[in-house]
PDB file of C-alpha atoms and ligand atoms in Angstrom:
ATOM      1  CA  UNK A 545      16.635   0.798   2.175  1.00  0.00           C
ATOM      2  CA  UNK A 546      14.312  -1.164   0.215  1.00  0.00           C
ATOM      3  CA  UNK A 547      17.266  -2.329  -2.036  1.00  0.00           C
ATOM      4  CA  UNK A 548      19.490  -3.091   1.166  1.00  0.00           C
ATOM      5  CA  UNK A 549      16.748  -4.794   3.275  1.00  0.00           C
ATOM      6  CA  UNK A 550      14.087  -6.155   0.991  1.00  0.00           C
ATOM      7  CA  UNK A 551      12.698  -8.291   3.953  1.00  0.00           C
ATOM      8  CA  UNK A 552      11.862  -4.983   5.726  1.00  0.00           C
ATOM      9  CA  UNK A 553      12.874  -2.088   8.168  1.00  0.00           C
ATOM     10  CA  UNK A 554      11.175   0.037  10.645  1.00  0.00           C
ATOM     11  CA  UNK A 555      10.161   3.719  10.188  1.00  0.00           C
ATOM     12  CA  UNK A 556      10.156   5.494  13.498  1.00  0.00           C
ATOM     13  CA  UNK A 557       8.909   8.983  14.172  1.00  0.00           C
ATOM     14  CA  UNK A 558      11.405  10.958  16.035  1.00  0.00           C
ATOM     15  CA  UNK A 559      10.943  14.797  16.936  1.00  0.00           C
ATOM     16  CA  UNK A 560      13.915  15.638  14.649  1.00  0.00           C
ATOM     17  CA  UNK A 561      12.507  13.482  11.806  1.00  0.00           C
ATOM     18  CA  UNK A 562      11.840   9.881  10.554  1.00  0.00           C
ATOM     19  CA  UNK A 563      14.568   7.280  11.609  1.00  0.00           C
ATOM     20  CA  UNK A 564      14.958   4.218   9.520  1.00  0.00           C
ATOM     21  CA  UNK A 565      16.013   1.034  11.339  1.00  0.00           C
ATOM     22  CA  UNK A 566      17.005  -2.169   9.991  1.00  0.00           C
ATOM     23  CA  UNK A 567      17.583  -5.405  12.281  1.00  0.00           C
ATOM     24  CA  UNK A 568      20.763  -6.777  10.784  1.00  0.00           C
ATOM     25  CA  UNK A 569      24.255  -7.918  11.563  1.00  0.00           C
ATOM     26  CA  UNK A 570      27.691  -6.322  11.124  1.00  0.00           C
ATOM     27  CA  UNK A 571      27.655  -6.950   7.324  1.00  0.00           C
ATOM     28  CA  UNK A 572      24.395  -4.905   7.159  1.00  0.00           C
ATOM     29  CA  UNK A 573      25.691  -2.298   9.255  1.00  0.00           C
ATOM     30  CA  UNK A 574      28.541  -1.932   6.838  1.00  0.00           C
ATOM     31  CA  UNK A 575      26.213  -1.808   3.806  1.00  0.00           C
ATOM     32  CA  UNK A 576      24.427   1.034   5.473  1.00  0.00           C
ATOM     33  CA  UNK A 577      27.577   3.122   5.940  1.00  0.00           C
ATOM     34  CA  UNK A 578      28.495   2.411   2.361  1.00  0.00           C
ATOM     35  CA  UNK A 579      24.942   3.694   1.128  1.00  0.00           C
ATOM     36  CA  UNK A 580      24.298   6.458   3.365  1.00  0.00           C
ATOM     37  CA  UNK A 581      27.870   7.479   4.613  1.00  0.00           C
ATOM     38  CA  UNK A 582      26.871   6.752   8.288  1.00  0.00           C
ATOM     39  CA  UNK A 583      24.640   4.824  10.469  1.00  0.00           C
ATOM     40  CA  UNK A 584      24.118   4.358  14.205  1.00  0.00           C
ATOM     41  CA  UNK A 585      24.072   0.679  15.515  1.00  0.00           C
ATOM     42  CA  UNK A 586      22.474  -0.349  18.730  1.00  0.00           C
ATOM     43  CA  UNK A 587      22.846  -3.925  19.935  1.00  0.00           C
ATOM     44  CA  UNK A 588      19.189  -5.505  20.159  1.00  0.00           C
ATOM     45  CA  UNK A 589      17.948  -8.040  22.761  1.00  0.00           C
ATOM     46  CA  UNK A 590      17.558 -11.633  21.734  1.00  0.00           C
ATOM     47  CA  UNK A 591      14.416 -12.272  20.052  1.00  0.00           C
ATOM     48  CA  UNK A 592      14.337  -9.282  17.778  1.00  0.00           C
ATOM     49  CA  UNK A 593      12.736 -11.360  15.089  1.00  0.00           C
ATOM     50  CA  UNK A 594       9.654 -11.536  17.473  1.00  0.00           C
ATOM     51  CA  UNK A 595       9.698  -7.853  17.775  1.00  0.00           C
ATOM     52  CA  UNK A 596       9.703  -7.407  13.999  1.00  0.00           C
ATOM     53  CA  UNK A 597       6.933  -9.696  13.799  1.00  0.00           C
ATOM     54  CA  UNK A 598       4.844  -8.185  16.716  1.00  0.00           C
ATOM     55  CA  UNK A 599       5.112  -5.006  14.539  1.00  0.00           C
ATOM     56  CA  UNK A 600       3.034  -6.381  11.779  1.00  0.00           C
ATOM     57  CA  UNK A 601      -0.458  -6.971  13.286  1.00  0.00           C
ATOM     58  CA  UNK A 602      -3.239  -8.280  11.226  1.00  0.00           C
ATOM     59  CA  UNK A 603      -6.220  -5.740  10.381  1.00  0.00           C
ATOM     60  CA  UNK A 604      -9.869  -6.313   9.973  1.00  0.00           C
ATOM     61  CA  UNK A 605     -11.785  -4.086   7.609  1.00  0.00           C
ATOM     62  CA  UNK A 606     -15.384  -5.221   7.268  1.00  0.00           C
ATOM     63  CA  UNK A 607     -15.344  -8.703   5.823  1.00  0.00           C
ATOM     64  CA  UNK A 608     -11.635  -8.569   5.065  1.00  0.00           C
ATOM     65  CA  UNK A 609      -8.856  -9.489   7.087  1.00  0.00           C
ATOM     66  CA  UNK A 610      -5.212  -8.486   6.056  1.00  0.00           C
ATOM     67  CA  UNK A 611      -2.260 -10.091   7.858  1.00  0.00           C
ATOM     68  CA  UNK A 612       1.313 -11.353   7.319  1.00  0.00           C
ATOM     69  CA  UNK A 613       1.947 -14.792   6.250  1.00  0.00           C
ATOM     70  CA  UNK A 614       2.666 -16.167   9.975  1.00  0.00           C
ATOM     71  CA  UNK A 615      -0.859 -15.065  11.081  1.00  0.00           C
ATOM     72  CA  UNK A 616      -3.853 -17.387  10.796  1.00  0.00           C
ATOM     73  CA  UNK A 617      -6.864 -15.600   9.331  1.00  0.00           C
ATOM     74  CA  UNK A 618     -10.231 -16.181  11.007  1.00  0.00           C
ATOM     75  CA  UNK A 619     -12.559 -18.698   9.035  1.00  0.00           C
ATOM     76  CA  UNK A 620     -15.502 -16.017   8.555  1.00  0.00           C
ATOM     77  CA  UNK A 621     -13.012 -13.585   6.637  1.00  0.00           C
ATOM     78  CA  UNK A 622     -11.856 -12.778   3.198  1.00  0.00           C
ATOM     79  CA  UNK A 623      -8.231 -13.155   3.786  1.00  0.00           C
ATOM     80  CA  UNK A 624      -5.504 -10.880   2.180  1.00  0.00           C
ATOM     81  CA  UNK A 625      -2.052 -12.319   3.046  1.00  0.00           C
ATOM     82  CA  UNK A 626       0.516  -9.721   2.424  1.00  0.00           C
ATOM     83  CA  UNK A 627       4.448 -10.391   3.068  1.00  0.00           C
ATOM     84  CA  UNK A 628       5.516  -7.150   4.676  1.00  0.00           C
ATOM     85  CA  UNK A 629       8.588  -5.260   3.923  1.00  0.00           C
ATOM     86  CA  UNK A 630       8.570  -5.609   0.141  1.00  0.00           C
ATOM     87  CA  UNK A 631       6.646  -2.511  -0.953  1.00  0.00           C
ATOM     88  CA  UNK A 632       4.223  -0.028   0.712  1.00  0.00           C
ATOM     89  CA  UNK A 633       0.847  -1.676   1.667  1.00  0.00           C
ATOM     90  CA  UNK A 634       0.496  -3.994   4.809  1.00  0.00           C
ATOM     91  CA  UNK A 635      -3.146  -3.053   5.275  1.00  0.00           C
ATOM     92  CA  UNK A 636      -2.160  -1.220   8.374  1.00  0.00           C
ATOM     93  CA  UNK A 637      -2.053   2.449   7.197  1.00  0.00           C
ATOM     94  CA  UNK A 638      -5.375   4.351   7.547  1.00  0.00           C
ATOM     95  CA  UNK A 639      -5.464   5.287   3.817  1.00  0.00           C
ATOM     96  CA  UNK A 640      -5.420   1.724   2.712  1.00  0.00           C
ATOM     97  CA  UNK A 641      -8.009   0.767   5.177  1.00  0.00           C
ATOM     98  CA  UNK A 642     -10.378   3.802   3.925  1.00  0.00           C
ATOM     99  CA  UNK A 643     -10.055   2.499   0.283  1.00  0.00           C
ATOM    100  CA  UNK A 644     -10.789  -0.947   1.595  1.00  0.00           C
ATOM    101  CA  UNK A 645     -14.003   0.347   3.173  1.00  0.00           C
ATOM    102  CA  UNK A 646     -15.113   2.132  -0.031  1.00  0.00           C
ATOM    103  CA  UNK A 647     -14.422  -0.979  -2.224  1.00  0.00           C
ATOM    104  CA  UNK A 648     -16.532  -3.274  -0.215  1.00  0.00           C
ATOM    105  CA  UNK A 649     -19.489  -0.789  -0.883  1.00  0.00           C
ATOM    106  CA  UNK A 650     -19.061  -0.592  -4.815  1.00  0.00           C
ATOM    107  CA  UNK A 651     -20.569  -2.851  -7.480  1.00  0.00           C
ATOM    108  CA  UNK A 652     -17.708  -5.460  -8.368  1.00  0.00           C
ATOM    109  CA  UNK A 653     -16.467  -5.013 -12.098  1.00  0.00           C
ATOM    110  CA  UNK A 654     -13.107  -4.321 -13.626  1.00  0.00           C
ATOM    111  CA  UNK A 655     -10.667  -2.528 -11.362  1.00  0.00           C
ATOM    112  CA  UNK A 656      -7.770  -0.398 -11.756  1.00  0.00           C
ATOM    113  CA  UNK A 657      -5.427  -0.065  -8.602  1.00  0.00           C
ATOM    114  CA  UNK A 658      -3.191   3.054  -9.480  1.00  0.00           C
ATOM    115  CA  UNK A 659      -0.028   2.898  -7.085  1.00  0.00           C
ATOM    116  CA  UNK A 660      -0.474  -0.907  -6.235  1.00  0.00           C
ATOM    117  CA  UNK A 661       2.438  -1.117  -3.848  1.00  0.00           C
ATOM    118  CA  UNK A 662       2.434  -4.544  -2.249  1.00  0.00           C
ATOM    119  CA  UNK A 663      -0.899  -5.261  -4.304  1.00  0.00           C
ATOM    120  CA  UNK A 664      -3.041  -5.141  -1.126  1.00  0.00           C
ATOM    121  CA  UNK A 665      -5.837  -3.301  -2.706  1.00  0.00           C
ATOM    122  CA  UNK A 666      -5.813  -5.429  -5.773  1.00  0.00           C
ATOM    123  CA  UNK A 667      -5.907  -8.536  -3.978  1.00  0.00           C
ATOM    124  CA  UNK A 668      -8.754  -7.529  -1.833  1.00  0.00           C
ATOM    125  CA  UNK A 669     -10.739  -6.374  -4.795  1.00  0.00           C
ATOM    126  CA  UNK A 670     -10.117  -9.636  -6.523  1.00  0.00           C
ATOM    127  CA  UNK A 671     -11.151 -11.453  -3.047  1.00  0.00           C
ATOM    128  CA  UNK A 672     -14.385  -9.148  -3.172  1.00  0.00           C
ATOM    129  CA  UNK A 673     -15.355 -10.335  -6.623  1.00  0.00           C
ATOM    130  CA  UNK A 674     -13.743  -7.477  -8.772  1.00  0.00           C
ATOM    131  CA  UNK A 675     -12.106  -8.583 -12.245  1.00  0.00           C
ATOM    132  CA  UNK A 676     -10.339  -8.254 -14.356  1.00  0.00           C
ATOM    133  CA  UNK A 677      -8.001  -6.484 -11.658  1.00  0.00           C
ATOM    134  CA  UNK A 678      -4.930  -4.490 -13.063  1.00  0.00           C
ATOM    135  CA  UNK A 679      -2.461  -2.844 -10.754  1.00  0.00           C
ATOM    136  CA  UNK A 680       0.039  -0.205 -11.924  1.00  0.00           C
ATOM    137  CA  UNK A 681       3.051   1.395 -10.218  1.00  0.00           C
ATOM    138  CA  UNK A 682       6.012   3.440 -11.129  1.00  0.00           C
ATOM    139  CA  UNK A 683       8.391   1.354  -8.798  1.00  0.00           C
ATOM    140  CA  UNK A 684       9.358  -1.979 -10.299  1.00  0.00           C
ATOM    141  CA  UNK A 685       9.535  -3.446  -6.749  1.00  0.00           C
ATOM    142  CA  UNK A 686       5.955  -2.793  -6.236  1.00  0.00           C
ATOM    143  CA  UNK A 687       5.081  -4.731  -9.476  1.00  0.00           C
ATOM    144  CA  UNK A 688       7.211  -7.715  -8.245  1.00  0.00           C
ATOM    145  CA  UNK A 689       5.746  -7.577  -4.875  1.00  0.00           C
ATOM    146  CA  UNK A 690       2.132  -7.271  -6.377  1.00  0.00           C
ATOM    147  CA  UNK A 691       2.761 -10.338  -8.555  1.00  0.00           C
ATOM    148  CA  UNK A 692       4.235 -12.582  -5.752  1.00  0.00           C
ATOM    149  CA  UNK A 693       1.468 -11.451  -3.138  1.00  0.00           C
ATOM    150  CA  UNK A 694      -1.403 -12.122  -5.880  1.00  0.00           C
ATOM    151  CA  UNK A 695       0.207 -15.541  -6.569  1.00  0.00           C
ATOM    152  CA  UNK A 696       0.462 -16.436  -2.949  1.00  0.00           C
ATOM    153  CA  UNK A 697      -3.243 -15.421  -2.428  1.00  0.00           C
ATOM    154  CA  UNK A 698      -4.112 -17.417  -5.272  1.00  0.00           C
ATOM    155  CA  UNK A 699      -5.879 -14.334  -7.182  1.00  0.00           C
ATOM    156  CA  UNK A 700      -5.746 -13.122 -10.725  1.00  0.00           C
ATOM    157  CA  UNK A 701      -4.058  -9.639 -10.643  1.00  0.00           C
ATOM    158  CA  UNK A 702      -2.050  -8.016 -13.766  1.00  0.00           C
ATOM    159  CA  UNK A 703       0.634  -5.937 -12.561  1.00  0.00           C
ATOM    160  CA  UNK A 704       2.100  -3.337 -15.001  1.00  0.00           C
ATOM    161  CA  UNK A 705       4.994  -0.777 -14.618  1.00  0.00           C
ATOM    162  CA  UNK A 706       4.007   2.632 -15.715  1.00  0.00           C
ATOM    163  CA  UNK A 707       5.580   6.077 -16.072  1.00  0.00           C
ATOM    164  CA  UNK A 708       3.680   8.822 -13.987  1.00  0.00           C
ATOM    165  CA  UNK A 709       2.180  10.490 -17.154  1.00  0.00           C
ATOM    166  CA  UNK A 710       1.260   7.381 -18.936  1.00  0.00           C
ATOM    167  CA  UNK A 711      -2.367   6.718 -20.079  1.00  0.00           C
ATOM    168  CA  UNK A 712      -3.926   4.160 -17.821  1.00  0.00           C
ATOM    169  CA  UNK A 713      -5.798   1.073 -18.713  1.00  0.00           C
ATOM    170  CA  UNK A 714      -9.614   1.584 -18.692  1.00  0.00           C
ATOM    171  CA  UNK A 715     -11.658   0.213 -15.967  1.00  0.00           C
ATOM    172  CA  UNK A 716     -15.255   0.394 -14.588  1.00  0.00           C
ATOM    173  CA  UNK A 717     -13.689   1.523 -11.031  1.00  0.00           C
ATOM    174  CA  UNK A 718     -10.466   2.887 -10.065  1.00  0.00           C
ATOM    175  CA  UNK A 719      -8.676   3.144  -6.735  1.00  0.00           C
ATOM    176  CA  UNK A 720      -5.694   5.304  -6.190  1.00  0.00           C
ATOM    177  CA  UNK A 721      -4.012   5.512  -2.888  1.00  0.00           C
ATOM    178  CA  UNK A 722      -1.292   8.108  -4.028  1.00  0.00           C
ATOM    179  CA  UNK A 723      -0.053  11.642  -3.175  1.00  0.00           C
ATOM    180  CA  UNK A 724      -2.615  14.421  -3.506  1.00  0.00           C
ATOM    181  CA  UNK A 725      -0.673  16.005  -6.444  1.00  0.00           C
ATOM    182  CA  UNK A 726      -0.482  12.386  -8.164  1.00  0.00           C
ATOM    183  CA  UNK A 727      -4.406  12.083  -7.546  1.00  0.00           C
ATOM    184  CA  UNK A 728      -5.006  15.532  -9.059  1.00  0.00           C
ATOM    185  CA  UNK A 729      -3.073  14.593 -12.194  1.00  0.00           C
ATOM    186  CA  UNK A 730      -5.124  11.380 -12.817  1.00  0.00           C
ATOM    187  CA  UNK A 731      -8.356  12.556 -14.699  1.00  0.00           C
ATOM    188  CA  UNK A 732      -6.803  13.093 -18.063  1.00  0.00           C
ATOM    189  CA  UNK A 733      -5.148   9.566 -17.718  1.00  0.00           C
ATOM    190  CA  UNK A 734      -8.078   7.930 -16.546  1.00  0.00           C
ATOM    191  CA  UNK A 735     -11.060   6.095 -18.449  1.00  0.00           C
ATOM    192  CA  UNK A 736     -13.185   4.936 -15.413  1.00  0.00           C
ATOM    193  CA  UNK A 737     -16.730   5.441 -14.060  1.00  0.00           C
ATOM    194  CA  UNK A 738     -16.095   5.471 -10.402  1.00  0.00           C
ATOM    195  CA  UNK A 739     -12.713   6.591  -8.365  1.00  0.00           C
ATOM    196  CA  UNK A 740     -11.809   6.065  -5.107  1.00  0.00           C
ATOM    197  CA  UNK A 741      -8.888   8.218  -4.074  1.00  0.00           C
ATOM    198  CA  UNK A 742      -6.724   8.578  -0.771  1.00  0.00           C
ATOM    199  CA  UNK A 743      -3.122   9.312   0.369  1.00  0.00           C
ATOM    200  CA  UNK A 744      -3.823  12.655   1.632  1.00  0.00           C
ATOM    201  CA  UNK A 745      -4.765  14.505   4.876  1.00  0.00           C
ATOM    202  CA  UNK A 746      -8.481  15.155   5.932  1.00  0.00           C
ATOM    203  CA  UNK A 747      -7.662  18.829   5.652  1.00  0.00           C
ATOM    204  CA  UNK A 748      -7.175  18.259   1.907  1.00  0.00           C
ATOM    205  CA  UNK A 749      -9.298  17.184  -0.905  1.00  0.00           C
ATOM    206  CA  UNK A 750      -8.457  16.602  -4.448  1.00  0.00           C
ATOM    207  CA  UNK A 751      -9.938  18.656  -7.329  1.00  0.00           C
ATOM    208  CA  UNK A 752     -10.808  16.315 -10.356  1.00  0.00           C
ATOM    209  CA  UNK A 753     -11.993  17.690 -13.561  1.00  0.00           C
ATOM    210  CA  UNK A 754     -14.738  15.580 -15.037  1.00  0.00           C
ATOM    211  CA  UNK A 755     -15.682  13.857 -11.721  1.00  0.00           C
ATOM    212  CA  UNK A 756     -18.590  14.498  -9.278  1.00  0.00           C
ATOM    213  CA  UNK A 757     -17.615  14.199  -5.495  1.00  0.00           C
ATOM    214  CA  UNK A 758     -19.877  11.468  -4.104  1.00  0.00           C
ATOM    215  CA  UNK A 759     -18.508  10.700  -0.649  1.00  0.00           C
ATOM    216  CA  UNK A 760     -15.763  11.039   1.913  1.00  0.00           C
ATOM    217  CA  UNK A 761     -14.372   8.962   4.881  1.00  0.00           C
ATOM    218  CA  UNK A 762     -11.628   9.864   7.344  1.00  0.00           C
ATOM    219  CA  UNK A 763      -9.531   7.981   9.827  1.00  0.00           C
ATOM    220  CA  UNK A 764      -6.636   9.086  11.973  1.00  0.00           C
ATOM    221  CA  UNK A 765      -6.479  12.462  10.313  1.00  0.00           C
ATOM    222  CA  UNK A 766      -6.302  10.820   6.655  1.00  0.00           C
ATOM    223  CA  UNK A 767      -9.113  10.981   4.116  1.00  0.00           C
ATOM    224  CA  UNK A 768     -10.590   9.017   1.209  1.00  0.00           C
ATOM    225  CA  UNK A 769     -12.837  10.237  -1.282  1.00  0.00           C
ATOM    226  CA  UNK A 770     -15.409   8.725  -3.819  1.00  0.00           C
ATOM    227  CA  UNK A 771     -15.941  10.221  -7.118  1.00  0.00           C
ATOM    228  CA  UNK A 772     -18.042   9.463 -10.079  1.00  0.00           C
ATOM    229  CA  UNK A 773     -17.577  10.614 -13.765  1.00  0.00           C
ATOM    230  CA  UNK A 774     -20.063  13.362 -14.739  1.00  0.00           C
TER     231      UNK A 774
HETATM  232  C1  SAM B 371       1.011   4.866  -0.340  1.00  0.00           C
HETATM  233  S1  SAM B 371       1.486   3.652  -1.487  1.00  0.00           S
HETATM  234  C2  SAM B 371      -0.159   2.661  -1.596  1.00  0.00           C
HETATM  235  C3  SAM B 371      -0.010   1.087  -1.757  1.00  0.00           C
HETATM  236  C4  SAM B 371      -1.313   0.401  -1.740  1.00  0.00           C
HETATM  237  N1  SAM B 371      -1.919   0.630  -2.798  1.00  0.00           N
HETATM  238  C5  SAM B 371      -1.946   0.714  -0.400  1.00  0.00           C
HETATM  239  O1  SAM B 371      -3.126   1.274  -0.609  1.00  0.00           O
HETATM  240  O2  SAM B 371      -1.609   0.307   0.562  1.00  0.00           O
HETATM  241  C6  SAM B 371       1.546   4.535  -3.059  1.00  0.00           C
HETATM  242  C7  SAM B 371       2.221   3.789  -4.302  1.00  0.00           C
HETATM  243  O3  SAM B 371       1.903   4.297  -5.350  1.00  0.00           O
HETATM  244  C8  SAM B 371       3.119   4.430  -6.278  1.00  0.00           C
HETATM  245  N2  SAM B 371       2.869   5.768  -7.069  1.00  0.00           N
HETATM  246  C9  SAM B 371       3.041   6.935  -6.620  1.00  0.00           C
HETATM  247  N3  SAM B 371       2.823   7.976  -7.426  1.00  0.00           N
HETATM  248  C10 SAM B 371       2.201   7.074  -8.484  1.00  0.00           C
HETATM  249  C11 SAM B 371       1.685   7.279  -9.871  1.00  0.00           C
HETATM  250  N4  SAM B 371       1.681   8.790 -10.279  1.00  0.00           N
HETATM  251  N5  SAM B 371       1.352   6.416 -10.576  1.00  0.00           N
HETATM  252  C12 SAM B 371       1.272   5.270 -10.353  1.00  0.00           C
HETATM  253  N6  SAM B 371       1.702   4.789  -8.987  1.00  0.00           N
HETATM  254  C13 SAM B 371       2.202   5.533  -8.185  1.00  0.00           C
HETATM  255  C14 SAM B 371       4.249   4.354  -5.331  1.00  0.00           C
HETATM  256  O4  SAM B 371       5.328   3.673  -5.874  1.00  0.00           O
HETATM  257  C15 SAM B 371       3.589   3.397  -4.231  1.00  0.00           C
HETATM  258  O5  SAM B 371       3.927   2.047  -4.407  1.00  0.00           O
END
């Protein structure tokens, strides 16, 4: 879907599973059939562009404001503008917000963002005074999105494509909003003092060899944890 609709698509929770919906024309519907072997088409009322926009609301997390390019940030906020639909990370997901809360409480220094997606955490960290900031991801579209969003925000972020078992660049602090399994595989690849993790449910907690658990936050059934190197 990202390849077909890089400008974005909707994920709708249905009882039978997740439905992916793209707002498109007949050509787009043909491409869906071609790729997926089937698709359901519904006519949408005029003004669907506004519906798409209404779906992407800005969020405020402490001093940070994260929003799409067509919204105006308040004067008192550190603005992080993210073009939605390019890669995961509009700021609206609870796990992203929990990481942003922790980042605002940490001493700014060098930062590694593991699973940078749209670059939202990297850009926010740069805004908060962290530097140098390196974002890594296993997906090329995330690297491109992070570079473009960093450029659009006027901040320095280096984005690198990595394999999921590569050693990672050293930093004082790392943030990793990825799955529980991927978080638990990090210690052997990481050279950091402080680690913020998320991407899993509040009922779960990663076990990380060589790190001491130093804090936890939850939001909407999701969790984020703070670890310090022992
Ligand atoms: C849930 S998104 C988080 C995006 C963004 N950091 C945020 O907080 O909104 C997870 C991202 O991590 C990437 N990813 C998943 N496993 C990874 C791994 N082992 N190493 C690096 N990136 C990974 C995915 O491609 C995806 O872009």
